[in-house]
XYZ file of C-alpha atoms in Angstrom:
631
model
C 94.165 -47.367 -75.185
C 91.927 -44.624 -76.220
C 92.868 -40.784 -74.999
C 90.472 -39.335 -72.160
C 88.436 -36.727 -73.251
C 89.909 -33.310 -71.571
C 86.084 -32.163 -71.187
C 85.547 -35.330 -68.877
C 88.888 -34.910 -66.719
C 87.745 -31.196 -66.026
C 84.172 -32.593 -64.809
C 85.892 -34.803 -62.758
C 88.103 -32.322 -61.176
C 85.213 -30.209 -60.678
C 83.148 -32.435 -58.531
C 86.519 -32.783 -55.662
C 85.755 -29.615 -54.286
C 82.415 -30.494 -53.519
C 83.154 -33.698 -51.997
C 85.440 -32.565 -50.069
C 82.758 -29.048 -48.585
C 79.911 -32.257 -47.881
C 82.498 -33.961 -45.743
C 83.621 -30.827 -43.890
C 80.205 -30.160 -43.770
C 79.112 -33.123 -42.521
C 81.818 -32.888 -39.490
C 81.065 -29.610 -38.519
C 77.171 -30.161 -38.469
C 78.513 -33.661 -36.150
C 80.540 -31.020 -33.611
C 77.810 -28.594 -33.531
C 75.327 -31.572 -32.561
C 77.392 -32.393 -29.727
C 78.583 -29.367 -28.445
C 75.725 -26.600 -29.132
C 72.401 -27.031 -26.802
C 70.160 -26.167 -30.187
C 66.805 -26.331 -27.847
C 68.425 -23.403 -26.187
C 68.825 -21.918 -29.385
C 65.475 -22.693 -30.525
C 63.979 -21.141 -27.490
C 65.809 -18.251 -27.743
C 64.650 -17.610 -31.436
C 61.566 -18.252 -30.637
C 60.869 -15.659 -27.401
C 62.307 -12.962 -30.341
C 59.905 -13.663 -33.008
C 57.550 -13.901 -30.237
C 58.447 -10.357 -28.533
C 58.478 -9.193 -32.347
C 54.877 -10.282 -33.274
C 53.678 -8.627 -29.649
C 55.275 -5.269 -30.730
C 53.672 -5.290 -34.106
C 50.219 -6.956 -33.205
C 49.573 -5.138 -29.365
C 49.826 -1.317 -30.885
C 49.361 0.641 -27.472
C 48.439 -2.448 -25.656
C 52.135 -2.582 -25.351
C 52.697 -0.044 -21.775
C 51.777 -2.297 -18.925
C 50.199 -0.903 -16.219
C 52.429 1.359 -13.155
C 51.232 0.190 -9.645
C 52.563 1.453 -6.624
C 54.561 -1.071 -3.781
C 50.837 -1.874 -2.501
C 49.309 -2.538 -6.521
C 47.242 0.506 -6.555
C 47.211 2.121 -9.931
C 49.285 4.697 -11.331
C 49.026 4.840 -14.416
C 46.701 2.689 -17.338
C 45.760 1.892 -20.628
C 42.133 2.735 -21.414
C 40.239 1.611 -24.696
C 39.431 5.734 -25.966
C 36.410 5.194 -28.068
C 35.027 7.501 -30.437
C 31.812 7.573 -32.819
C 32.669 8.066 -36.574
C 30.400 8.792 -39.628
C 30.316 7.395 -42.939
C 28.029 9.512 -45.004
C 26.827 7.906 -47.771
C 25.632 5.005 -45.347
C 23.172 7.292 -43.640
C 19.836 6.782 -44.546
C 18.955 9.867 -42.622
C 21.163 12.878 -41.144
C 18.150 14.140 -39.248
C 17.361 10.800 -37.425
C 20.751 9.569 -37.022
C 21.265 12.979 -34.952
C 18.503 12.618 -32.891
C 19.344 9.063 -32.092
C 22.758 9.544 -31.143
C 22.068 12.522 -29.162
C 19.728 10.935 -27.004
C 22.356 8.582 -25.715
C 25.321 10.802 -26.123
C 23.681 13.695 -24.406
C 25.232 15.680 -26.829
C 22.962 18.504 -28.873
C 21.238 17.317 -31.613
C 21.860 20.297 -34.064
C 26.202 20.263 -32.955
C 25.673 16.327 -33.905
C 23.734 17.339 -37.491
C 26.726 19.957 -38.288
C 29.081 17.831 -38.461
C 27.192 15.062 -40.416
C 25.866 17.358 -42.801
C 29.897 18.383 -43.777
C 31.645 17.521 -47.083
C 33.923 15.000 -46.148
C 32.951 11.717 -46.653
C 33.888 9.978 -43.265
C 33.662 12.376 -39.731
C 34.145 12.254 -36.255
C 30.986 12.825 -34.312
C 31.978 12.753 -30.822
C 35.603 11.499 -29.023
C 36.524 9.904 -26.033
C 32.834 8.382 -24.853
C 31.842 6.311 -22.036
C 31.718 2.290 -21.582
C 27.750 2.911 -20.885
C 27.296 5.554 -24.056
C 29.926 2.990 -25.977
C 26.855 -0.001 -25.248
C 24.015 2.518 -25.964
C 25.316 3.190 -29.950
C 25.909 -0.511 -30.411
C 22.721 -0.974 -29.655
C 20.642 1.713 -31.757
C 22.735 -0.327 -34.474
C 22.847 3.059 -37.013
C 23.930 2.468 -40.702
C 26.637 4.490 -41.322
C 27.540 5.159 -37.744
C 30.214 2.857 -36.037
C 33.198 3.049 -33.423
C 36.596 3.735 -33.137
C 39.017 2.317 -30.828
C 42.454 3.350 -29.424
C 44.370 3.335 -26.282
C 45.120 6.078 -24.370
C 47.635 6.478 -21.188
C 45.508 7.659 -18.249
C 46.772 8.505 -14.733
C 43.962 7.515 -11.797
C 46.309 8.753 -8.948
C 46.411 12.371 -11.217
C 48.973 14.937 -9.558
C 50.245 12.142 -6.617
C 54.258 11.577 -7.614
C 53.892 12.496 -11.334
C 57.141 14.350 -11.610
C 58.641 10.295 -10.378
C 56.028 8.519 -12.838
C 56.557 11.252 -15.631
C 54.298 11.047 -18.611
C 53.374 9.345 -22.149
C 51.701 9.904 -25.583
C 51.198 8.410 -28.446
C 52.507 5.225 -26.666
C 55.672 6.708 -26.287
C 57.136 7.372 -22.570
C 58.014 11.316 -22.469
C 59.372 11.862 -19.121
C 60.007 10.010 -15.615
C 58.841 6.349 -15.165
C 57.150 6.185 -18.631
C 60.593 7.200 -20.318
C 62.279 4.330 -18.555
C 59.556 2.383 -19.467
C 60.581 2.321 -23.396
C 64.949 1.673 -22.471
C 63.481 -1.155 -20.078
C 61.589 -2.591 -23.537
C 64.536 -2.271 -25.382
C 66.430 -4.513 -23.524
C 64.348 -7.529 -23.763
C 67.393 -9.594 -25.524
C 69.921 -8.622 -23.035
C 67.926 -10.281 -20.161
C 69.427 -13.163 -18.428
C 68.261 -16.557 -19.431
C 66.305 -17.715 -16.150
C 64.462 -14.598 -15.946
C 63.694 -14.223 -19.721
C 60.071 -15.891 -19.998
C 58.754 -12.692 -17.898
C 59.600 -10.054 -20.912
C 57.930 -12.069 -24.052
C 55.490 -9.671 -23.728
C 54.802 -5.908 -22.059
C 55.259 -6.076 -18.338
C 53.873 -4.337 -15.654
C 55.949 -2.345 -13.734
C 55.752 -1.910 -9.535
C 57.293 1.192 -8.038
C 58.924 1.332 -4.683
C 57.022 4.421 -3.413
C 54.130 3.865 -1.411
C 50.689 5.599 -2.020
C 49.968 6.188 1.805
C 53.179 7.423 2.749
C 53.076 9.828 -0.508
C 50.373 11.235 0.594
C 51.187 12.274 3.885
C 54.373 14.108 2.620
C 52.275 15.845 -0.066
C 50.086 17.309 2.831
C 52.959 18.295 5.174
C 54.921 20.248 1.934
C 51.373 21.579 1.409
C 50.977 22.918 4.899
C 54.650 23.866 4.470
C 54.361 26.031 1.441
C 50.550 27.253 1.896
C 50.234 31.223 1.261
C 54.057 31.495 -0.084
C 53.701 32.652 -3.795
C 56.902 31.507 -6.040
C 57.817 28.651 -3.817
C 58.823 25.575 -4.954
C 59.076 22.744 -2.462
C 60.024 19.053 -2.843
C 60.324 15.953 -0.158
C 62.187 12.915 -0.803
C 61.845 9.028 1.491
C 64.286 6.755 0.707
C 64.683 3.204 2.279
C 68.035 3.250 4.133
C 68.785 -0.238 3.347
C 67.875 -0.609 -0.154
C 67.819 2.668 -1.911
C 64.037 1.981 -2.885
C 62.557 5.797 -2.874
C 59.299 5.222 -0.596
C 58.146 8.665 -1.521
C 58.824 11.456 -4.119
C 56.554 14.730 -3.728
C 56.988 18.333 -5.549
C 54.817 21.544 -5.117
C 54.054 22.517 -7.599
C 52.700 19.731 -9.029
C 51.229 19.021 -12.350
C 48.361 16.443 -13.325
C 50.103 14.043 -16.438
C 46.829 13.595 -17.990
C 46.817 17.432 -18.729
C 50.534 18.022 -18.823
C 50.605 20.296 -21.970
C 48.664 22.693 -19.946
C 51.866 23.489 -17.831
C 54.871 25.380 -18.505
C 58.498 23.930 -18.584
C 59.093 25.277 -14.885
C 56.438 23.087 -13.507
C 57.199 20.138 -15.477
C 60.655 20.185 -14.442
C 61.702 17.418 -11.673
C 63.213 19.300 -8.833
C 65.118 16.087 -7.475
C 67.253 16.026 -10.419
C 67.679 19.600 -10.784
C 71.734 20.679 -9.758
C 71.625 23.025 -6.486
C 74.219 24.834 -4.566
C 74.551 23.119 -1.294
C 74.886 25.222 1.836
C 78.367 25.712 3.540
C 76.636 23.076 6.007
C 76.500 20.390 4.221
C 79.960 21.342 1.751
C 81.330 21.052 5.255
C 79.649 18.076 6.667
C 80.571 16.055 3.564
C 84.242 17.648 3.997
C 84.265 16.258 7.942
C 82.463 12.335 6.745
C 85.565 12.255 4.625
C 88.342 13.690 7.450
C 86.820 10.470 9.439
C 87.240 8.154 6.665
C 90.402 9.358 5.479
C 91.637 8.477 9.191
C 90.702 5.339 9.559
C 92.084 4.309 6.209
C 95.130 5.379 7.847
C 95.668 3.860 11.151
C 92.647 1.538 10.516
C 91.336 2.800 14.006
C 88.357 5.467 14.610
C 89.315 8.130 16.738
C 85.547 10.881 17.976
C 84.813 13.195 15.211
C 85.742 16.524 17.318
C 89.580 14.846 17.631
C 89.855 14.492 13.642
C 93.001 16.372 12.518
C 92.545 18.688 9.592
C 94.955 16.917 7.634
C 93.258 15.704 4.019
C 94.555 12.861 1.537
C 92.496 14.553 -1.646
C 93.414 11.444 -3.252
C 91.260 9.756 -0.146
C 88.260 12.302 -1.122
C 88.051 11.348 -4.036
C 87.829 8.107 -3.906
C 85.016 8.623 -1.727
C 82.957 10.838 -3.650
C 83.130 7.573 -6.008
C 82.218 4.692 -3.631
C 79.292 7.014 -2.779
C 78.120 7.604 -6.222
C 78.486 11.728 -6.556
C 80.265 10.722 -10.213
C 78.334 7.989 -10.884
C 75.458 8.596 -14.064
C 71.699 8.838 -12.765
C 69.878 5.540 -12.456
C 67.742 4.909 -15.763
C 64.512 5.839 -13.840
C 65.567 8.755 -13.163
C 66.850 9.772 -16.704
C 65.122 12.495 -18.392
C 64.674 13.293 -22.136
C 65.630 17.100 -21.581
C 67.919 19.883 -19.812
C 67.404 19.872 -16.375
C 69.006 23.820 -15.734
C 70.035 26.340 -18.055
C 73.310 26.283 -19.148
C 73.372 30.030 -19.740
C 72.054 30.858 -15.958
C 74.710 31.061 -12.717
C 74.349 30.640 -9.310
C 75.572 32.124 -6.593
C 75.698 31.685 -2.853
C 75.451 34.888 -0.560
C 77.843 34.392 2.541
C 78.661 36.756 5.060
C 82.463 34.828 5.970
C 84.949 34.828 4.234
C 85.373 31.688 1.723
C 85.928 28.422 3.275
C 88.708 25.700 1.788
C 86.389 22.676 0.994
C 89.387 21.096 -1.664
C 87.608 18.448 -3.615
C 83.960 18.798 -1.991
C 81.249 19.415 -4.380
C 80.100 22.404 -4.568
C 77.001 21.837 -6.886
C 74.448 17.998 -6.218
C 70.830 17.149 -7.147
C 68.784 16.434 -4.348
C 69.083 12.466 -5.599
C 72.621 12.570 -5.423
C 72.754 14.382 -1.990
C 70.248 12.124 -0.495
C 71.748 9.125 -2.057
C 75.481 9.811 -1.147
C 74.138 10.882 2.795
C 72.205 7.587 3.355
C 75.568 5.715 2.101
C 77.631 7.381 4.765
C 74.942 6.497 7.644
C 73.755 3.101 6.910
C 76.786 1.162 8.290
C 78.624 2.199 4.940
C 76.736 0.106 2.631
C 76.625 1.118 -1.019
C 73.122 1.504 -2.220
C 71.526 2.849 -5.830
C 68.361 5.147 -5.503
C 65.858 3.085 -7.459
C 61.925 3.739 -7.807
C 60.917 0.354 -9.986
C 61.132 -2.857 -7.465
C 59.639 -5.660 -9.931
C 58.609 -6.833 -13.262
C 54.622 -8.511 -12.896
C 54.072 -10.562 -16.453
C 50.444 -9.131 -17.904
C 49.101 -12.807 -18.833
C 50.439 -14.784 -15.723
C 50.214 -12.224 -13.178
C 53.480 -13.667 -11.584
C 56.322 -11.435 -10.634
C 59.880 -11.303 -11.678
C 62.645 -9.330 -10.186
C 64.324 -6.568 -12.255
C 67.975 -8.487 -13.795
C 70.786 -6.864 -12.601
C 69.811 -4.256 -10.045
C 71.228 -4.922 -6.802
C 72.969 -7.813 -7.579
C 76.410 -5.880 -8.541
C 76.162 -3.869 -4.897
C 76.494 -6.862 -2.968
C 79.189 -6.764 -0.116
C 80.249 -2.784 -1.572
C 81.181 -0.555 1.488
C 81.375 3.095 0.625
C 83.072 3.383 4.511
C 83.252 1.096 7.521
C 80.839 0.413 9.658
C 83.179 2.374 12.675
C 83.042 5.385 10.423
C 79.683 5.488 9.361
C 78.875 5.134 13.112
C 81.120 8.070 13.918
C 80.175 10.353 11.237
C 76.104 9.842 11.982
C 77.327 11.254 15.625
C 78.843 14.221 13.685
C 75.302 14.519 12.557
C 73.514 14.317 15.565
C 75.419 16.815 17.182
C 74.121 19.258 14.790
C 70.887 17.719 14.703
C 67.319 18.495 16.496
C 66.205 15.274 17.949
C 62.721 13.963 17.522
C 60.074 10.914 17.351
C 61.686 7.718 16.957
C 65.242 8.317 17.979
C 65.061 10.516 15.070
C 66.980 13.325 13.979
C 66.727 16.418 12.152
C 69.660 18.288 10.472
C 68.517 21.989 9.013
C 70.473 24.404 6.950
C 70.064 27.232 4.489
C 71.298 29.564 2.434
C 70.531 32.457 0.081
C 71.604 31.859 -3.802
C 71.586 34.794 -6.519
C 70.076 32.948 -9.749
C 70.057 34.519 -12.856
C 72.315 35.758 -15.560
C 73.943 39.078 -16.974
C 71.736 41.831 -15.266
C 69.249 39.834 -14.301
C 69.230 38.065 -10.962
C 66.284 36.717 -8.657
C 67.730 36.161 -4.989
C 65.952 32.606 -3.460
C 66.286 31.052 0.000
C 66.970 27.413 -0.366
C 65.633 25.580 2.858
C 67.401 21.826 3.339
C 66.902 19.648 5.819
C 67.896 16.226 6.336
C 65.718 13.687 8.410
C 66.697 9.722 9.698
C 65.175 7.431 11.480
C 66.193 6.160 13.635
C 69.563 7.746 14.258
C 71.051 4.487 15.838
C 70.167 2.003 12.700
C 68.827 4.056 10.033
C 65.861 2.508 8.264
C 64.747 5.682 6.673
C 66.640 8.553 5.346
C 64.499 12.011 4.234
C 65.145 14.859 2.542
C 63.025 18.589 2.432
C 63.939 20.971 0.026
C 62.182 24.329 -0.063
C 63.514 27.040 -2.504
C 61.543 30.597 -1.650
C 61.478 33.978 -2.830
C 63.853 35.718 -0.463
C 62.206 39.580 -0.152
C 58.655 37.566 0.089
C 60.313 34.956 2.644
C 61.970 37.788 4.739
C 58.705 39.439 4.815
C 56.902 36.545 6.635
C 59.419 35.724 8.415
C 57.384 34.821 11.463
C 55.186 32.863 9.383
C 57.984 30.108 8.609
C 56.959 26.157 9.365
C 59.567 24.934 11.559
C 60.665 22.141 9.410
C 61.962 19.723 11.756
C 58.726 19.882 13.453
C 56.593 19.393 11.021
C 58.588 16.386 9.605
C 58.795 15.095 13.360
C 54.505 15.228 13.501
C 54.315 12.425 10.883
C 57.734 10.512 11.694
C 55.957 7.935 13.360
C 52.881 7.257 11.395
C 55.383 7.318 8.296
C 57.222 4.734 10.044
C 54.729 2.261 11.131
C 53.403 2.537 7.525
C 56.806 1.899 6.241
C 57.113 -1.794 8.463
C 53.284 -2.842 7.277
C 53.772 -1.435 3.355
C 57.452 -4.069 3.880
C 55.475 -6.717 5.059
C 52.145 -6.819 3.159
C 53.942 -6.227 -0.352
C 55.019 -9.594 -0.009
C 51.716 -11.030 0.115
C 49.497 -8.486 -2.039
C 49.382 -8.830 -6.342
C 47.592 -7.425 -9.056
C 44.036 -7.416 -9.567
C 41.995 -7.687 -12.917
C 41.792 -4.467 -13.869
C 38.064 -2.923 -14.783
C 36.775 -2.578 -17.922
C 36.482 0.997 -18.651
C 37.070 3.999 -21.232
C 38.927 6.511 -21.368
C 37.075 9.409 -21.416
C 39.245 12.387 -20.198
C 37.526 16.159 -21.065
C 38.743 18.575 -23.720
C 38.271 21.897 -24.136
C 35.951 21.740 -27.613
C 32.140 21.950 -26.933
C 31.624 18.496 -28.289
C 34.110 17.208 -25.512
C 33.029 18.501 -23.120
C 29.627 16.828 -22.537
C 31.923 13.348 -21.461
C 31.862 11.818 -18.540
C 35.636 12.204 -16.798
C 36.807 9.718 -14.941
C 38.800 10.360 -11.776
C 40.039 6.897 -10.177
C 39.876 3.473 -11.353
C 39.371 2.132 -8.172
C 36.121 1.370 -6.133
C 37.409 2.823 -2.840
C 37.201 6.197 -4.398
C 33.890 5.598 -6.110
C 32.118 7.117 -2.794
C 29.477 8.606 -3.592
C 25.989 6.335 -4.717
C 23.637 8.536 -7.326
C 20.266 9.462 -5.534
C 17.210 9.636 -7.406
C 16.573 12.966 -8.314
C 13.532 12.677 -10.815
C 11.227 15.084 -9.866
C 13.177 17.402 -7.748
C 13.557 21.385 -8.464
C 16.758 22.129 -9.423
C 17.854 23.630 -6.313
C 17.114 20.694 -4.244
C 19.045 18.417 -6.154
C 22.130 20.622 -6.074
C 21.644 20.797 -2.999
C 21.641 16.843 -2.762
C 24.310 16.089 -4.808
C 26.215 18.828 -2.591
C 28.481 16.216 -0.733
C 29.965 14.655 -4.203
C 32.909 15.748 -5.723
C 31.736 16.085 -8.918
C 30.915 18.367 -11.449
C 27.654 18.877 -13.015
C 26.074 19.770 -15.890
C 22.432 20.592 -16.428
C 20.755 20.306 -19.614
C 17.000 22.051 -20.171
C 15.011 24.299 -17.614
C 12.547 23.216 -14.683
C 12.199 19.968 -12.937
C 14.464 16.936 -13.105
C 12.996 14.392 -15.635
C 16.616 12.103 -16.147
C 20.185 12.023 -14.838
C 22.858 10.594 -15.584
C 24.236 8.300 -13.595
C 20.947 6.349 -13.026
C 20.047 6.206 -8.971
C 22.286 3.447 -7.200
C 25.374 4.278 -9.575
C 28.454 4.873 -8.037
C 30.017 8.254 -8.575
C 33.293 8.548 -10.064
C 35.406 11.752 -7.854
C 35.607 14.387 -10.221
C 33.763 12.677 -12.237
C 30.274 14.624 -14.118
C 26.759 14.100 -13.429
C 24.158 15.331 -16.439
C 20.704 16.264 -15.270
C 17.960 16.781 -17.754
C 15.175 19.210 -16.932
C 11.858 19.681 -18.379
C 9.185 22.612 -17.669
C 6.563 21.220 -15.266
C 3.867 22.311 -18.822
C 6.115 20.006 -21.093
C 5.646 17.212 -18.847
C 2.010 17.704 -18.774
C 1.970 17.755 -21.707
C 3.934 14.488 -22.568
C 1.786 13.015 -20.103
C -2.213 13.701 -22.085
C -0.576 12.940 -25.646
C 0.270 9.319 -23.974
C -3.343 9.322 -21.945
C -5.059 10.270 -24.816
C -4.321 7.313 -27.162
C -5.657 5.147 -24.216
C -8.785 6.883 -23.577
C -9.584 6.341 -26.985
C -8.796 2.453 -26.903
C -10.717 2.406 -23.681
C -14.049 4.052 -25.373
């Protein structure tokens, strides 16, 4: 018998190895069938690649639009269109100029300038209307076409802007719009059932409610009128929920402009660490005397038998279940220091120093007003949240946001005996009002500065709820003054609780319709429209602002003003809010708007005026050519 060849027993060994991977192969790919759902899997790759192309493809068409409770507008994406030169596809700079200026209602000569430059491609004018966009489409110029980008505009301008924040460049800067871009980076951490909603760029609904928000920005208005270096904020949160109703700040600070405003201003008051009063150090101190009892003996003796005996181990514990340690919600998170690490503060007291052991001695509004409304609303624990719900762009439908609430479910920060006994601690230092409501006020004076340097304020707090008996709303007033102005107006003060108790009520019935018809109410299609917000250049500023996307504020129908003197049609467009901009000397010969138009508020009106001798003028050089037909 012949000898193997060793070359063939090494090919043969060779090939076991594979055999043997196929077969395991084989197996495995037979377990996976059975055990892995791969249509899951499928689905799941596919909503990735999906949310992937969106955020390469939609460029800014990727923020979704801000609406408040009710699906009013907060903030937008607008198409900002802008006409651009190329100049070696100009037949003529001379025509093309007077062309486009006719429709832009821009000067001819600026327009020339800038097409008679060296570079080779040129902006002529930015940021143009939807009616000037259709007018240079259809003069059809060589050489002359449009650019399009989007561009975050806020209709509802300085209404709750330090809550909704700011963006730019498509990238969310402070407030909402900063949550905004975390809430897009979670897309592959959503749960399963609720994961169709964020394949592409939601919209987002707030909590607050438009109405409401502006009734508290007119009573802080009245509040702080004539009081130079005040700085004022009011605060409605739902009792039940933690949804903030309202969030309002003087002074304020319009987010389409925001770079025109110093840090001080853009700085979010409700988020800003303040010394709290002995009041409240001691109020807080009392709530947790109460609870500390009733852990104890697991009975609730009146809050004026409490013994003074503490368990700190109890207070803290509490300062927990209420959130004081807890991080800030992510709407609330802002990209920058909120106070100075190198400036003190320093409360002014009269007494001698108080033992409050493990009380805080520093809060920011949202965690006083947050940790409060968990003490008084039977003890449940609650999160301060301003986004309520998710509405997909395409479909329109709404989604809840995953894993808000959920995890708060059945929480008690205290028992319902205590929370009971410490809102009658409250109340008896409390003004009543409206609505079985009641109004706690406190203040203090606070030495700010550092080194040498120290500014003395008087920081105003009061706490409102309604009703005292089951609270349903929980507010909070903060006023921080000048004290050597406030002293020297001292008769001048607002009563606080007052003026809070002259709009409890409409606040309230406001609150019951905004819970019941935000059930029923949804997004419309939003309007067609560009973004055309003014800039300071002299080419900018012959565009036509717009101040609300929506037709209710839109009051104010163009006349007809051909023919009128100047003075009478100032004196007709009188009523409008809007500013206006006259081009020429003499009569009115065109405007802009065109009679029947509505007005946009704070919008711009253009009226072009010709000497009564021009017109004449105009008027034989076209009679003339028709005389002569006619002879």
């Amino acid at each position: 018998m012949a000898k193997q060849s060793r070359l063939r027993t090494r090919k043969n060994t060779g090939r076991r190895p594979a055999i043997l991977f196929a077969i395991l192969l084989i197996v495995l790919s037979g377990v996976a069938w059975h055990y892995i759902d791969f249509h899951k899997v499928f689905i799941r790759v596919r909503d990735f690649f999906d949310v992937a192309r969106k955020s390469m493809d939609s460029g800014s068409d990727t923020r979704g639009t801000i609406y408040d409770r009710n699906f009013k507008e907060i903030a937008v994406s607008l198409p900002k269109v802008s006409v651009c030169a190329r100049m070696r596809e100009i037949p003529s700079a001379e025509e093309t100029a007077a062309k486009l200026s006719s429709v832009l209602r821009v000067d001819s000569q600026q327009i020339l300038e800038r097409l008679q430059g060296d570079a080779l491609r040129t902006w002529v004018v930015q940021n143009i209307s939807q009616q000037q966009e259709e007018s240079v489409k259809k003069l059809n110029i060589p050489g002359i076409f449009l650019s399009q980008e989007k561009a975050r505009f806020y209709p509802q301008e300085e209404t709750a802007a330090h809550l909704v924040g700011f963006a730019e460049n498509d990238i969310g800067l402070s407030g909402i719009e900063y949550y905004y871009d975390s809430l897009l980076s979670r897309h592959t951490t959503v749960s399963e059932e609720n994961a169709d909603h964020l394949r592409g760029f939601p919209h987002l609904v707030l909590t607050i409610d438009l109405k409401i928000q502006g009734i508290l920005e007119k009573l802080v208005g009245n509040i702080i009128a004539r009081q130079p270096g005040v700085k004022a904020g009011a605060y409605l949160m739902d009792a039940g929920s933690g949804a903030m109703v309202a969030s309002v700040q003087y002074p304020a600070y319009n987010p389409n402009n925001y770079r025109e405003y110093p840090e001080a201003v853009l700085s979010n008051l409700f988020l800003e660490p303040m010394l709290l009063p002995v009041q409240i150090r001691r109020f807080l101190r009392d709530a947790a005397l109460l609870n500390s009892q009733n852990e104890v003996t697991g009975a609730q003796l009146p809050w004026s038998l409490i013994p003074p005996d503490e368990s700190l181990g109890s207070q803290v514990r509490l300062w927990d279940r209420i959130g004081l340690n807890e991080p800030l919600p992510p709407e609330f998170i802002e990209d920058g220091k909120l106070l100075s690490a190198s400036s003190e503060m320093h409360e002014i007291v009269a007494k001698e120093e108080e033992n409050f052991d493990t009380v805080p001695e520093f809060l920011t509004p949202l965690q006083l007003l947050t940790s409060v409304t968990c003490l008084l609303n039977s003890g449940e624990k609650i999160r301060a949240r301003a986004v309520s719900q998710l509405v997909d762009a395409e479909t329109k439908r709404e989604y809840p946001l995953p894993g808000r609430q959920e995890s708060l479910i059945g929480q008690q920060t205290v028992s319902a005996q205590t929370s009971r006994e410490i809102m009658r601690l409250l109340a008896g230092q409390s003004q009543p009002g409206q609505l079985d409501s009641v109004s706690y006020e406190t203040e203090n004076l606070v030495a700010t500065g550092k080194k040498s340097l120290w500014h003395l304020n008087r920081h105003r707090l009061q706490l409102t709820v309604v009703p005292s008996l089951h609270p349903e709303l929980v507010l909070l007033m903060v006023v921080e003054a000048p004290a050597i102005e406030v002293r020297a107006k001292k008769t001048e003060d607002m009563d606080l609780a007052k003026a809070v108790d002259s709009v409890v009520e409409r606040i309230a019935v406001l609150q019951q319709v905004g819970m019941t018809v935000s059930d029923v109410v949804s997004p419309g299609e939003q309007k067609k429209i560009n973004y055309t917000a003014a800039k300071d250049d002299a080419m900018q500023d012959r565009t036509i602002r717009v101040g609300s996307l929506s037709e209710e504020d839109k009051v104010f129908p163009m006349p007809d003003l051909k023919g009128m003197s100047l003075r009478k049609a100032l004196r007709t467009l009188g009523q409008a809010d809007v500013r206006i901009r006259i081009v020429g000397t003499g009569k009115v010969t065109g405007q802009e708007p065109k009679p029947g138009e509505l007005l946009a508020k704070n919008g711009e009106c253009v009226l072009v005026l010709q000497k009564e001798e021009a017109v004449r003028l105009k008027n034989l050089e076209k009679k003339e050519p028709l005389q002569k037909e006619a002879r």
